[in-house]
GROMACS .gro file of C-alpha atoms in nm:
model
  501
    1UNK     CA    1   2.355   7.513   4.117
    2UNK     CA    2   2.354   7.204   3.884
    3UNK     CA    3   2.545   6.887   3.969
    4UNK     CA    4   2.764   6.941   3.659
    5UNK     CA    5   2.889   7.275   3.788
    6UNK     CA    6   2.964   7.137   4.134
    7UNK     CA    7   3.162   6.849   3.982
    8UNK     CA    8   3.370   7.094   3.776
    9UNK     CA    9   3.472   7.301   4.074
   10UNK     CA   10   3.553   6.988   4.270
   11UNK     CA   11   3.787   6.862   3.995
   12UNK     CA   12   3.948   7.204   3.971
   13UNK     CA   13   4.027   7.216   4.343
   14UNK     CA   14   4.164   6.864   4.335
   15UNK     CA   15   4.385   6.959   4.044
   16UNK     CA   16   4.533   7.248   4.240
   17UNK     CA   17   4.611   7.023   4.531
   18UNK     CA   18   4.778   6.780   4.298
   19UNK     CA   19   5.003   7.062   4.163
   20UNK     CA   20   5.126   7.156   4.513
   21UNK     CA   21   5.226   6.806   4.606
   22UNK     CA   22   5.348   6.666   4.276
   23UNK     CA   23   5.673   6.877   4.261
   24UNK     CA   24   5.963   6.713   4.445
   25UNK     CA   25   6.336   6.795   4.472
   26UNK     CA   26   6.489   6.458   4.421
   27UNK     CA   27   6.863   6.539   4.435
   28UNK     CA   28   7.094   6.844   4.467
   29UNK     CA   29   7.471   6.866   4.420
   30UNK     CA   30   7.730   7.148   4.421
   31UNK     CA   31   8.056   7.114   4.229
   32UNK     CA   32   8.357   7.341   4.190
   33UNK     CA   33   8.607   7.396   3.914
   34UNK     CA   34   8.883   7.338   4.016
   35UNK     CA   35   8.748   7.070   4.239
   36UNK     CA   36   8.931   7.095   4.575
   37UNK     CA   37   9.210   7.351   4.550
   38UNK     CA   38   9.295   7.664   4.356
   39UNK     CA   39   9.568   7.925   4.328
   40UNK     CA   40   9.511   8.280   4.446
   41UNK     CA   41   9.411   8.501   4.155
   42UNK     CA   42   9.256   8.219   3.951
   43UNK     CA   43   8.875   8.190   3.893
   44UNK     CA   44   8.657   7.939   4.077
   45UNK     CA   45   8.329   7.826   3.920
   46UNK     CA   46   8.060   7.685   4.144
   47UNK     CA   47   7.785   7.477   3.972
   48UNK     CA   48   7.468   7.370   4.147
   49UNK     CA   49   7.252   7.103   3.979
   50UNK     CA   50   6.918   6.973   4.092
   51UNK     CA   51   6.695   6.681   3.996
   52UNK     CA   52   6.322   6.754   4.017
   53UNK     CA   53   6.016   6.531   3.981
   54UNK     CA   54   5.707   6.722   3.867
   55UNK     CA   55   5.385   6.665   3.683
   56UNK     CA   56   5.391   6.749   3.311
   57UNK     CA   57   5.317   7.108   3.231
   58UNK     CA   58   5.375   7.241   3.580
   59UNK     CA   59   5.603   7.550   3.613
   60UNK     CA   60   5.954   7.487   3.759
   61UNK     CA   61   6.097   7.825   3.872
   62UNK     CA   62   6.400   7.727   4.081
   63UNK     CA   63   6.588   7.967   4.319
   64UNK     CA   64   6.966   7.913   4.353
   65UNK     CA   65   7.154   8.069   4.644
   66UNK     CA   66   7.534   8.038   4.693
   67UNK     CA   67   7.682   8.090   5.041
   68UNK     CA   68   8.033   8.098   5.187
   69UNK     CA   69   8.054   7.914   5.520
   70UNK     CA   70   7.890   7.599   5.645
   71UNK     CA   71   7.643   7.810   5.842
   72UNK     CA   72   7.546   8.016   5.538
   73UNK     CA   73   7.759   8.300   5.674
   74UNK     CA   74   7.799   8.511   5.361
   75UNK     CA   75   7.571   8.524   5.055
   76UNK     CA   76   7.774   8.523   4.734
   77UNK     CA   77   7.504   8.507   4.467
   78UNK     CA   78   7.132   8.447   4.417
   79UNK     CA   79   6.939   8.369   4.098
   80UNK     CA   80   6.606   8.220   3.976
   81UNK     CA   81   6.573   8.005   3.664
   82UNK     CA   82   6.379   7.710   3.526
   83UNK     CA   83   6.701   7.529   3.440
   84UNK     CA   84   6.804   7.236   3.660
   85UNK     CA   85   7.162   7.366   3.672
   86UNK     CA   86   7.315   7.702   3.755
   87UNK     CA   87   7.678   7.823   3.772
   88UNK     CA   88   7.842   8.112   3.956
   89UNK     CA   89   8.206   8.222   3.905
   90UNK     CA   90   8.445   8.390   4.150
   91UNK     CA   91   8.668   8.581   3.911
   92UNK     CA   92   8.982   8.616   4.123
   93UNK     CA   93   9.012   8.388   4.425
   94UNK     CA   94   9.197   8.490   4.743
   95UNK     CA   95   9.331   8.293   5.036
   96UNK     CA   96   9.023   8.389   5.234
   97UNK     CA   97   8.811   8.202   4.975
   98UNK     CA   98   8.932   7.887   5.147
   99UNK     CA   99   8.642   7.717   5.322
  100UNK     CA  100   8.300   7.555   5.277
  101UNK     CA  101   8.058   7.664   5.004
  102UNK     CA  102   7.686   7.588   5.020
  103UNK     CA  103   7.425   7.581   4.745
  104UNK     CA  104   7.064   7.624   4.859
  105UNK     CA  105   6.781   7.536   4.616
  106UNK     CA  106   6.427   7.652   4.677
  107UNK     CA  107   6.130   7.523   4.478
  108UNK     CA  108   5.782   7.606   4.596
  109UNK     CA  109   5.780   7.529   4.964
  110UNK     CA  110   6.073   7.287   4.940
  111UNK     CA  111   6.440   7.360   5.019
  112UNK     CA  112   6.751   7.147   4.970
  113UNK     CA  113   7.123   7.214   5.031
  114UNK     CA  114   7.460   7.078   4.926
  115UNK     CA  115   7.814   7.184   5.026
  116UNK     CA  116   8.177   7.146   4.917
  117UNK     CA  117   8.520   7.251   5.049
  118UNK     CA  118   8.778   7.448   4.851
  119UNK     CA  119   9.130   7.547   4.957
  120UNK     CA  120   9.294   7.852   4.798
  121UNK     CA  121   9.668   7.896   4.838
  122UNK     CA  122   9.825   8.243   4.822
  123UNK     CA  123   9.842   8.580   4.994
  124UNK     CA  124   9.559   8.769   5.158
  125UNK     CA  125   9.473   9.102   5.004
  126UNK     CA  126   9.640   9.407   5.161
  127UNK     CA  127   9.356   9.603   5.324
  128UNK     CA  128   9.285   9.974   5.295
  129UNK     CA  129   9.258  10.202   5.599
  130UNK     CA  130   9.063  10.529   5.621
  131UNK     CA  131   9.027  10.758   5.926
  132UNK     CA  132   8.770  11.023   6.013
  133UNK     CA  133   8.827  11.298   6.111
  134UNK     CA  134   9.179  11.363   5.992
  135UNK     CA  135   9.232  11.665   6.220
  136UNK     CA  136   9.164  11.620   6.590
  137UNK     CA  137   9.269  11.753   6.927
  138UNK     CA  138   9.412  11.539   7.201
  139UNK     CA  139   9.129  11.373   7.393
  140UNK     CA  140   8.889  11.345   7.097
  141UNK     CA  141   8.774  11.022   6.924
  142UNK     CA  142   8.850  10.902   6.573
  143UNK     CA  143   8.692  10.623   6.362
  144UNK     CA  144   8.917  10.382   6.173
  145UNK     CA  145   8.774  10.175   5.884
  146UNK     CA  146   8.966   9.878   5.740
  147UNK     CA  147   8.843   9.742   5.403
  148UNK     CA  148   8.923   9.412   5.231
  149UNK     CA  149   8.693   9.437   4.928
  150UNK     CA  150   8.823   9.129   4.745
  151UNK     CA  151   8.830   8.895   5.044
  152UNK     CA  152   8.548   8.667   5.153
  153UNK     CA  153   8.412   8.675   5.510
  154UNK     CA  154   8.420   8.570   5.781
  155UNK     CA  155   8.724   8.792   5.843
  156UNK     CA  156   8.922   8.920   6.140
  157UNK     CA  157   9.056   9.279   6.138
  158UNK     CA  158   9.335   9.415   6.360
  159UNK     CA  159   9.417   9.784   6.411
  160UNK     CA  160   9.757   9.925   6.508
  161UNK     CA  161   9.897  10.254   6.638
  162UNK     CA  162  10.262  10.350   6.581
  163UNK     CA  163  10.486  10.481   6.859
  164UNK     CA  164  10.846  10.565   6.770
  165UNK     CA  165  10.803  10.371   6.446
  166UNK     CA  166  10.683  10.051   6.619
  167UNK     CA  167  10.322   9.925   6.588
  168UNK     CA  168  10.115   9.840   6.895
  169UNK     CA  169   9.771   9.676   6.884
  170UNK     CA  170   9.477   9.907   6.965
  171UNK     CA  171   9.180   9.695   6.854
  172UNK     CA  172   9.070   9.361   6.704
  173UNK     CA  173   8.734   9.243   6.571
  174UNK     CA  174   8.585   8.959   6.366
  175UNK     CA  175   8.299   9.016   6.125
  176UNK     CA  176   8.092   8.858   5.844
  177UNK     CA  177   8.142   9.171   5.636
  178UNK     CA  178   8.427   9.283   5.413
  179UNK     CA  179   8.514   9.578   5.635
  180UNK     CA  180   8.506   9.679   5.998
  181UNK     CA  181   8.523  10.009   6.190
  182UNK     CA  182   8.695  10.080   6.520
  183UNK     CA  183   8.657  10.389   6.739
  184UNK     CA  184   8.926  10.502   6.979
  185UNK     CA  185   9.032  10.808   7.176
  186UNK     CA  186   9.348  11.002   7.091
  187UNK     CA  187   9.527  11.025   7.425
  188UNK     CA  188   9.852  11.194   7.319
  189UNK     CA  189   9.965  11.434   7.051
  190UNK     CA  190  10.203  11.160   6.932
  191UNK     CA  191   9.907  10.931   6.840
  192UNK     CA  192   9.927  11.019   6.471
  193UNK     CA  193  10.004  10.709   6.260
  194UNK     CA  194   9.777  10.402   6.217
  195UNK     CA  195   9.743  10.088   6.002
  196UNK     CA  196   9.546   9.760   5.993
  197UNK     CA  197   9.569   9.392   5.895
  198UNK     CA  198   9.317   9.126   5.792
  199UNK     CA  199   9.300   8.746   5.805
  200UNK     CA  200   9.044   8.472   5.754
  201UNK     CA  201   8.903   8.343   6.082
  202UNK     CA  202   9.000   7.986   6.001
  203UNK     CA  203   9.340   8.076   5.852
  204UNK     CA  204   9.679   8.114   6.014
  205UNK     CA  205   9.811   8.353   5.748
  206UNK     CA  206   9.762   8.727   5.778
  207UNK     CA  207   9.777   9.007   5.525
  208UNK     CA  208  10.054   9.263   5.521
  209UNK     CA  209   9.998   9.599   5.691
  210UNK     CA  210   9.779   9.847   5.511
  211UNK     CA  211   9.936  10.170   5.401
  212UNK     CA  212   9.982  10.380   5.714
  213UNK     CA  213   9.755  10.680   5.759
  214UNK     CA  214   9.876  10.990   5.943
  215UNK     CA  215   9.637  11.228   6.112
  216UNK     CA  216   9.697  11.571   6.263
  217UNK     CA  217   9.672  11.583   6.642
  218UNK     CA  218   9.671  11.918   6.815
  219UNK     CA  219   9.726  11.994   7.180
  220UNK     CA  220   9.397  12.123   7.327
  221UNK     CA  221   9.603  12.406   7.472
  222UNK     CA  222   9.749  12.610   7.189
  223UNK     CA  223   9.956  12.786   7.457
  224UNK     CA  224  10.023  12.706   7.822
  225UNK     CA  225  10.237  12.952   8.017
  226UNK     CA  226  10.364  12.957   8.375
  227UNK     CA  227  10.540  13.280   8.473
  228UNK     CA  228  10.688  13.406   8.799
  229UNK     CA  229  10.787  13.768   8.857
  230UNK     CA  230  11.051  13.885   8.923
  231UNK     CA  231  11.196  13.652   8.663
  232UNK     CA  232  11.550  13.659   8.803
  233UNK     CA  233  11.628  13.654   9.176
  234UNK     CA  234  11.352  13.722   9.430
  235UNK     CA  235  11.445  13.901   9.753
  236UNK     CA  236  11.254  13.914  10.077
  237UNK     CA  237  11.000  14.198  10.060
  238UNK     CA  238  10.974  14.205   9.678
  239UNK     CA  239  10.635  14.211   9.502
  240UNK     CA  240  10.591  13.843   9.417
  241UNK     CA  241  10.354  13.737   9.133
  242UNK     CA  242  10.278  13.385   9.006
  243UNK     CA  243  10.063  13.358   8.693
  244UNK     CA  244   9.934  13.048   8.507
  245UNK     CA  245   9.761  13.112   8.172
  246UNK     CA  246   9.623  12.894   7.892
  247UNK     CA  247   9.475  12.943   7.545
  248UNK     CA  248   9.260  12.668   7.392
  249UNK     CA  249   9.289  12.522   7.040
  250UNK     CA  250   9.055  12.653   6.770
  251UNK     CA  251   8.935  12.295   6.709
  252UNK     CA  252   8.762  12.286   7.047
  253UNK     CA  253   8.393  12.353   7.000
  254UNK     CA  254   8.260  12.224   7.332
  255UNK     CA  255   8.167  12.438   7.631
  256UNK     CA  256   8.390  12.240   7.865
  257UNK     CA  257   8.592  12.485   8.074
  258UNK     CA  258   8.963  12.460   8.142
  259UNK     CA  259   9.058  12.407   8.505
  260UNK     CA  260   9.374  12.585   8.623
  261UNK     CA  261   9.535  12.503   8.959
  262UNK     CA  262   9.852  12.640   9.122
  263UNK     CA  263  10.011  12.432   9.398
  264UNK     CA  264  10.318  12.464   9.618
  265UNK     CA  265  10.451  12.117   9.683
  266UNK     CA  266  10.133  11.918   9.750
  267UNK     CA  267   9.929  12.214   9.882
  268UNK     CA  268   9.683  12.388   9.650
  269UNK     CA  269   9.716  12.766   9.659
  270UNK     CA  270   9.456  12.880   9.407
  271UNK     CA  271   9.214  12.735   9.150
  272UNK     CA  272   9.034  12.890   8.853
  273UNK     CA  273   8.807  12.784   8.563
  274UNK     CA  274   8.899  13.087   8.355
  275UNK     CA  275   9.200  13.122   8.128
  276UNK     CA  276   9.420  13.256   8.412
  277UNK     CA  277   9.515  13.168   8.770
  278UNK     CA  278   9.715  13.431   8.961
  279UNK     CA  279   9.880  13.492   9.301
  280UNK     CA  280  10.018  13.832   9.416
  281UNK     CA  281  10.195  13.892   9.751
  282UNK     CA  282  10.504  14.021   9.927
  283UNK     CA  283  10.785  13.767   9.914
  284UNK     CA  284  10.896  13.604  10.237
  285UNK     CA  285  11.143  13.327  10.317
  286UNK     CA  286  10.848  13.084  10.347
  287UNK     CA  287  10.769  13.133   9.977
  288UNK     CA  288  11.075  12.931   9.879
  289UNK     CA  289  10.970  12.598   9.721
  290UNK     CA  290  10.849  12.408   9.413
  291UNK     CA  291  10.544  12.552   9.237
  292UNK     CA  292  10.326  12.368   8.982
  293UNK     CA  293  10.066  12.489   8.733
  294UNK     CA  294   9.805  12.225   8.633
  295UNK     CA  295   9.592  12.286   8.322
  296UNK     CA  296   9.312  12.027   8.279
  297UNK     CA  297   9.058  11.994   7.996
  298UNK     CA  298   8.842  11.679   7.998
  299UNK     CA  299   9.098  11.402   8.050
  300UNK     CA  300   9.395  11.600   7.920
  301UNK     CA  301   9.632  11.730   8.188
  302UNK     CA  302   9.933  11.953   8.132
  303UNK     CA  303  10.182  12.035   8.408
  304UNK     CA  304  10.444  12.307   8.427
  305UNK     CA  305  10.684  12.345   8.722
  306UNK     CA  306  10.909  12.621   8.855
  307UNK     CA  307  11.143  12.645   9.153
  308UNK     CA  308  11.123  12.966   9.359
  309UNK     CA  309  11.401  13.076   9.594
  310UNK     CA  310  11.349  13.387   9.805
  311UNK     CA  311  11.685  13.531   9.910
  312UNK     CA  312  11.710  13.636  10.280
  313UNK     CA  313  11.984  13.873  10.408
  314UNK     CA  314  12.209  13.743  10.685
  315UNK     CA  315  12.130  13.836  11.042
  316UNK     CA  316  12.394  13.977  11.279
  317UNK     CA  317  12.632  13.692  11.366
  318UNK     CA  318  12.741  13.594  11.714
  319UNK     CA  319  13.096  13.480  11.794
  320UNK     CA  320  13.124  13.205  12.054
  321UNK     CA  321  13.430  13.059  12.228
  322UNK     CA  322  13.445  12.690  12.316
  323UNK     CA  323  13.676  12.640  12.618
  324UNK     CA  324  13.640  12.482  12.962
  325UNK     CA  325  13.485  12.730  13.205
  326UNK     CA  326  13.583  13.010  12.961
  327UNK     CA  327  13.942  12.960  13.071
  328UNK     CA  328  14.201  12.906  12.798
  329UNK     CA  329  14.533  12.756  12.898
  330UNK     CA  330  14.838  12.705  12.688
  331UNK     CA  331  14.800  12.383  12.487
  332UNK     CA  332  14.420  12.376  12.510
  333UNK     CA  333  14.201  12.319  12.207
  334UNK     CA  334  14.032  12.645  12.112
  335UNK     CA  335  13.721  12.661  11.888
  336UNK     CA  336  13.565  12.981  11.752
  337UNK     CA  337  13.210  12.962  11.607
  338UNK     CA  338  13.054  13.237  11.399
  339UNK     CA  339  12.674  13.173  11.376
  340UNK     CA  340  12.372  13.349  11.224
  341UNK     CA  341  12.002  13.299  11.296
  342UNK     CA  342  11.892  13.338  10.932
  343UNK     CA  343  12.031  13.406  10.587
  344UNK     CA  344  12.025  13.257  10.236
  345UNK     CA  345  12.309  13.028  10.135
  346UNK     CA  346  12.590  13.042  10.053
  347UNK     CA  347  12.721  13.252  10.343
  348UNK     CA  348  13.078  13.381  10.371
  349UNK     CA  349  13.222  13.358  10.724
  350UNK     CA  350  13.536  13.564  10.796
  351UNK     CA  351  13.734  13.560  11.124
  352UNK     CA  352  13.943  13.857  11.241
  353UNK     CA  353  14.191  13.921  11.524
  354UNK     CA  354  14.259  14.273  11.640
  355UNK     CA  355  14.211  14.463  11.316
  356UNK     CA  356  13.935  14.451  11.050
  357UNK     CA  357  14.184  14.515  10.773
  358UNK     CA  358  14.317  14.160  10.773
  359UNK     CA  359  14.145  13.831  10.840
  360UNK     CA  360  14.308  13.501  10.938
  361UNK     CA  361  14.038  13.259  10.817
  362UNK     CA  362  13.749  13.262  10.568
  363UNK     CA  363  13.502  12.993  10.448
  364UNK     CA  364  13.202  12.985  10.214
  365UNK     CA  365  12.937  12.745  10.344
  366UNK     CA  366  12.579  12.632  10.288
  367UNK     CA  367  12.528  12.646  10.664
  368UNK     CA  368  12.421  12.884  10.940
  369UNK     CA  369  12.757  12.865  11.120
  370UNK     CA  370  13.126  12.876  11.038
  371UNK     CA  371  13.396  12.726  11.264
  372UNK     CA  372  13.767  12.791  11.316
  373UNK     CA  373  13.973  12.559  11.541
  374UNK     CA  374  14.313  12.617  11.707
  375UNK     CA  375  14.426  12.264  11.805
  376UNK     CA  376  14.678  12.386  12.068
  377UNK     CA  377  14.642  12.741  12.193
  378UNK     CA  378  14.949  12.953  12.267
  379UNK     CA  379  14.996  13.282  12.450
  380UNK     CA  380  15.036  13.445  12.109
  381UNK     CA  381  14.673  13.359  12.040
  382UNK     CA  382  14.559  13.601  12.309
  383UNK     CA  383  14.375  13.905  12.182
  384UNK     CA  384  14.045  14.050  12.062
  385UNK     CA  385  13.845  13.852  11.807
  386UNK     CA  386  13.533  13.915  11.595
  387UNK     CA  387  13.375  13.772  11.276
  388UNK     CA  388  13.168  13.878  10.980
  389UNK     CA  389  12.888  13.699  10.788
  390UNK     CA  390  12.781  13.807  10.440
  391UNK     CA  391  12.567  13.697  10.143
  392UNK     CA  392  12.412  13.835   9.825
  393UNK     CA  393  12.051  13.839   9.943
  394UNK     CA  394  11.955  14.192   9.866
  395UNK     CA  395  11.980  14.458   9.605
  396UNK     CA  396  12.324  14.523   9.752
  397UNK     CA  397  12.579  14.297   9.910
  398UNK     CA  398  12.481  14.231  10.274
  399UNK     CA  399  12.751  14.208  10.545
  400UNK     CA  400  12.708  14.191  10.925
  401UNK     CA  401  12.970  14.206  11.204
  402UNK     CA  402  12.964  14.019  11.536
  403UNK     CA  403  13.050  14.146  11.883
  404UNK     CA  404  13.413  14.141  12.002
  405UNK     CA  405  13.540  13.881  12.247
  406UNK     CA  406  13.871  13.887  12.438
  407UNK     CA  407  14.075  13.569  12.468
  408UNK     CA  408  14.360  13.543  12.720
  409UNK     CA  409  14.575  13.231  12.691
  410UNK     CA  410  14.760  13.163  13.017
  411UNK     CA  411  15.118  13.043  12.999
  412UNK     CA  412  15.094  12.799  13.296
  413UNK     CA  413  14.829  12.544  13.316
  414UNK     CA  414  14.619  12.576  13.632
  415UNK     CA  415  14.591  12.274  13.855
  416UNK     CA  416  14.266  12.113  13.781
  417UNK     CA  417  14.120  11.886  14.040
  418UNK     CA  418  13.937  11.678  13.787
  419UNK     CA  419  14.271  11.560  13.644
  420UNK     CA  420  14.389  11.422  13.989
  421UNK     CA  421  14.071  11.277  14.138
  422UNK     CA  422  14.109  10.933  13.969
  423UNK     CA  423  14.472  10.900  14.096
  424UNK     CA  424  14.383  11.005  14.451
  425UNK     CA  425  14.099  10.757  14.465
  426UNK     CA  426  14.318  10.471  14.341
  427UNK     CA  427  14.588  10.547  14.604
  428UNK     CA  428  14.328  10.565  14.878
  429UNK     CA  429  14.190  10.225  14.784
  430UNK     CA  430  14.544  10.078  14.780
  431UNK     CA  431  14.614  10.221  15.125
  432UNK     CA  432  14.298  10.070  15.272
  433UNK     CA  433  14.382   9.728  15.128
  434UNK     CA  434  14.735   9.737  15.275
  435UNK     CA  435  14.600   9.845  15.613
  436UNK     CA  436  14.352   9.559  15.619
  437UNK     CA  437  14.622   9.302  15.528
  438UNK     CA  438  14.855   9.437  15.798
  439UNK     CA  439  14.594   9.415  16.074
  440UNK     CA  440  14.491   9.067  15.968
  441UNK     CA  441  14.852   8.949  15.966
  442UNK     CA  442  14.924   9.072  16.321
  443UNK     CA  443  14.612   8.904  16.460
  444UNK     CA  444  14.710   8.572  16.305
  445UNK     CA  445  15.064   8.608  16.440
  446UNK     CA  446  14.949   8.660  16.802
  447UNK     CA  447  14.708   8.367  16.779
  448UNK     CA  448  14.985   8.131  16.664
  449UNK     CA  449  15.223   8.239  16.948
  450UNK     CA  450  14.964   8.177  17.211
  451UNK     CA  451  14.889   7.834  17.068
  452UNK     CA  452  15.255   7.731  17.077
  453UNK     CA  453  15.301   7.848  17.435
  454UNK     CA  454  15.007   7.642  17.549
  455UNK     CA  455  15.153   7.330  17.388
  456UNK     CA  456  15.504   7.375  17.552
  457UNK     CA  457  15.679   7.404  17.220
  458UNK     CA  458  15.903   7.700  17.319
  459UNK     CA  459  16.272   7.615  17.397
  460UNK     CA  460  16.469   7.789  17.666
  461UNK     CA  461  16.825   7.939  17.683
  462UNK     CA  462  16.739   8.193  17.415
  463UNK     CA  463  16.733   7.926  17.152
  464UNK     CA  464  16.536   8.018  16.851
  465UNK     CA  465  16.251   7.776  16.815
  466UNK     CA  466  16.092   7.721  16.485
  467UNK     CA  467  15.741   7.604  16.498
  468UNK     CA  468  15.539   7.510  16.208
  469UNK     CA  469  15.198   7.655  16.235
  470UNK     CA  470  14.948   7.543  15.986
  471UNK     CA  471  14.646   7.763  15.939
  472UNK     CA  472  14.455   7.799  15.625
  473UNK     CA  473  14.252   8.111  15.587
  474UNK     CA  474  14.123   7.971  15.265
  475UNK     CA  475  14.130   7.619  15.115
  476UNK     CA  476  14.405   7.706  14.863
  477UNK     CA  477  14.645   7.891  15.090
  478UNK     CA  478  15.006   7.762  15.132
  479UNK     CA  479  15.159   7.673  15.476
  480UNK     CA  480  15.343   7.962  15.648
  481UNK     CA  481  15.655   7.944  15.865
  482UNK     CA  482  15.676   8.215  16.133
  483UNK     CA  483  15.995   8.315  16.318
  484UNK     CA  484  15.902   8.333  16.684
  485UNK     CA  485  16.162   8.486  16.928
  486UNK     CA  486  16.232   8.319  17.262
  487UNK     CA  487  16.060   8.438  17.575
  488UNK     CA  488  16.385   8.586  17.698
  489UNK     CA  489  16.452   8.787  17.385
  490UNK     CA  490  16.282   9.090  17.222
  491UNK     CA  491  16.125   9.122  16.878
  492UNK     CA  492  15.931   9.366  16.659
  493UNK     CA  493  15.622   9.306  16.442
  494UNK     CA  494  15.660   9.313  16.065
  495UNK     CA  495  15.536   9.636  15.890
  496UNK     CA  496  15.339   9.678  15.553
  497UNK     CA  497  15.564   9.767  15.259
  498UNK     CA  498  15.287   9.947  15.054
  499UNK     CA  499  15.428  10.274  14.925
  500UNK     CA  500  15.182  10.555  14.879
  501UNK     CA  501  15.284  10.808  14.625
   0.00000   0.00000   0.00000
């Protein structure tokens, strides 16, 4: 190759390198019209201008990109032109247009940015809510979509569910898009009405509620029945049938089976994964209680309850007499008790004397015994007594009669030792005390006489001598004066005055 050719290629390569390095972005600036603030609904024009230094004849294709947000959150517009200035217009500004705007210029392998802040006063657009699907069964999920097409992200969306006309929050989410979706599960058939709101992330103002959307929510069980036969009153020995049935909604397409459970109180009796749970038996008194039918599909649970009372006929009553030692004396308290071992309430207790044609007392009680009391028995209360107990615990009225008992009320009260024992004991104790005092007194008296004789204190000629004898049996005793007869006279000892009745 000749030297001329090599020189040509060398100059060509150097020229290319000169093109890549001789294009420089000198200055970039973004401006807005209006400059710092705008009213909602008015247009906002953003203009990005750039100053470029380039060699003559070199191409100058400039890329302009407009973003909302200082972090280039949302791209508003992009364009490429050779002009050193480019404008982009927001036709109808909203409150969410408030914020930083960034212009990015790209030229070759060079990039430059500039930003400005604009505040827009006014209301935020009312969003639009859509829901899919519109027909669901309780326990299924729905998707809510809230749109704010004319607002500028970043935005925050809030979803609400209405209960008795009052909204309650069910979801909240921020996004750099103009819409957001939220999925939730319908837990009750009353979860039918929804709405949403939107606000700018950096704003305190919020839009009004969207128009509410109403969906159709069906119970997964189109029918749920709990039957007990016989339907009216159940008597002991009857054929007793409990049946729990369910029919599922036509909207259910899954293979999930329904679980049916019958319980009595807290005890499970039977369980089934078909459309029926059933119990058949002869009714007994133990079958009385609260029964519950549980129908469960996924997380949906339905409960039906029924009270069962098995009526039991009364047993033969027994008549008992309450009296001391089965002896009834005039003036005694007399109690008659008519009792049954079993029988459904209420029970009618009737007391008779002598003849079954006429009763003297009757009571209707929720109890297994009836009582009649004579506070003070009289001889006229003597006679033959019996009672009857009855209830409606069978196909026919059930009535049972007790045995007969004879009561004889005595006119004179017998002497009862138990009444006199306390008195006898008290008199005996009093007698023993008096006897002890008497013996003690006589001993003291003799001792004093002997002491006086030894001291020569007795006077002669039958003169009565009074001697003062001081003897304290206890520290607090008073001094006693004793009349002592002369040695020539006669005297008698004092006796105890205790009277024993």
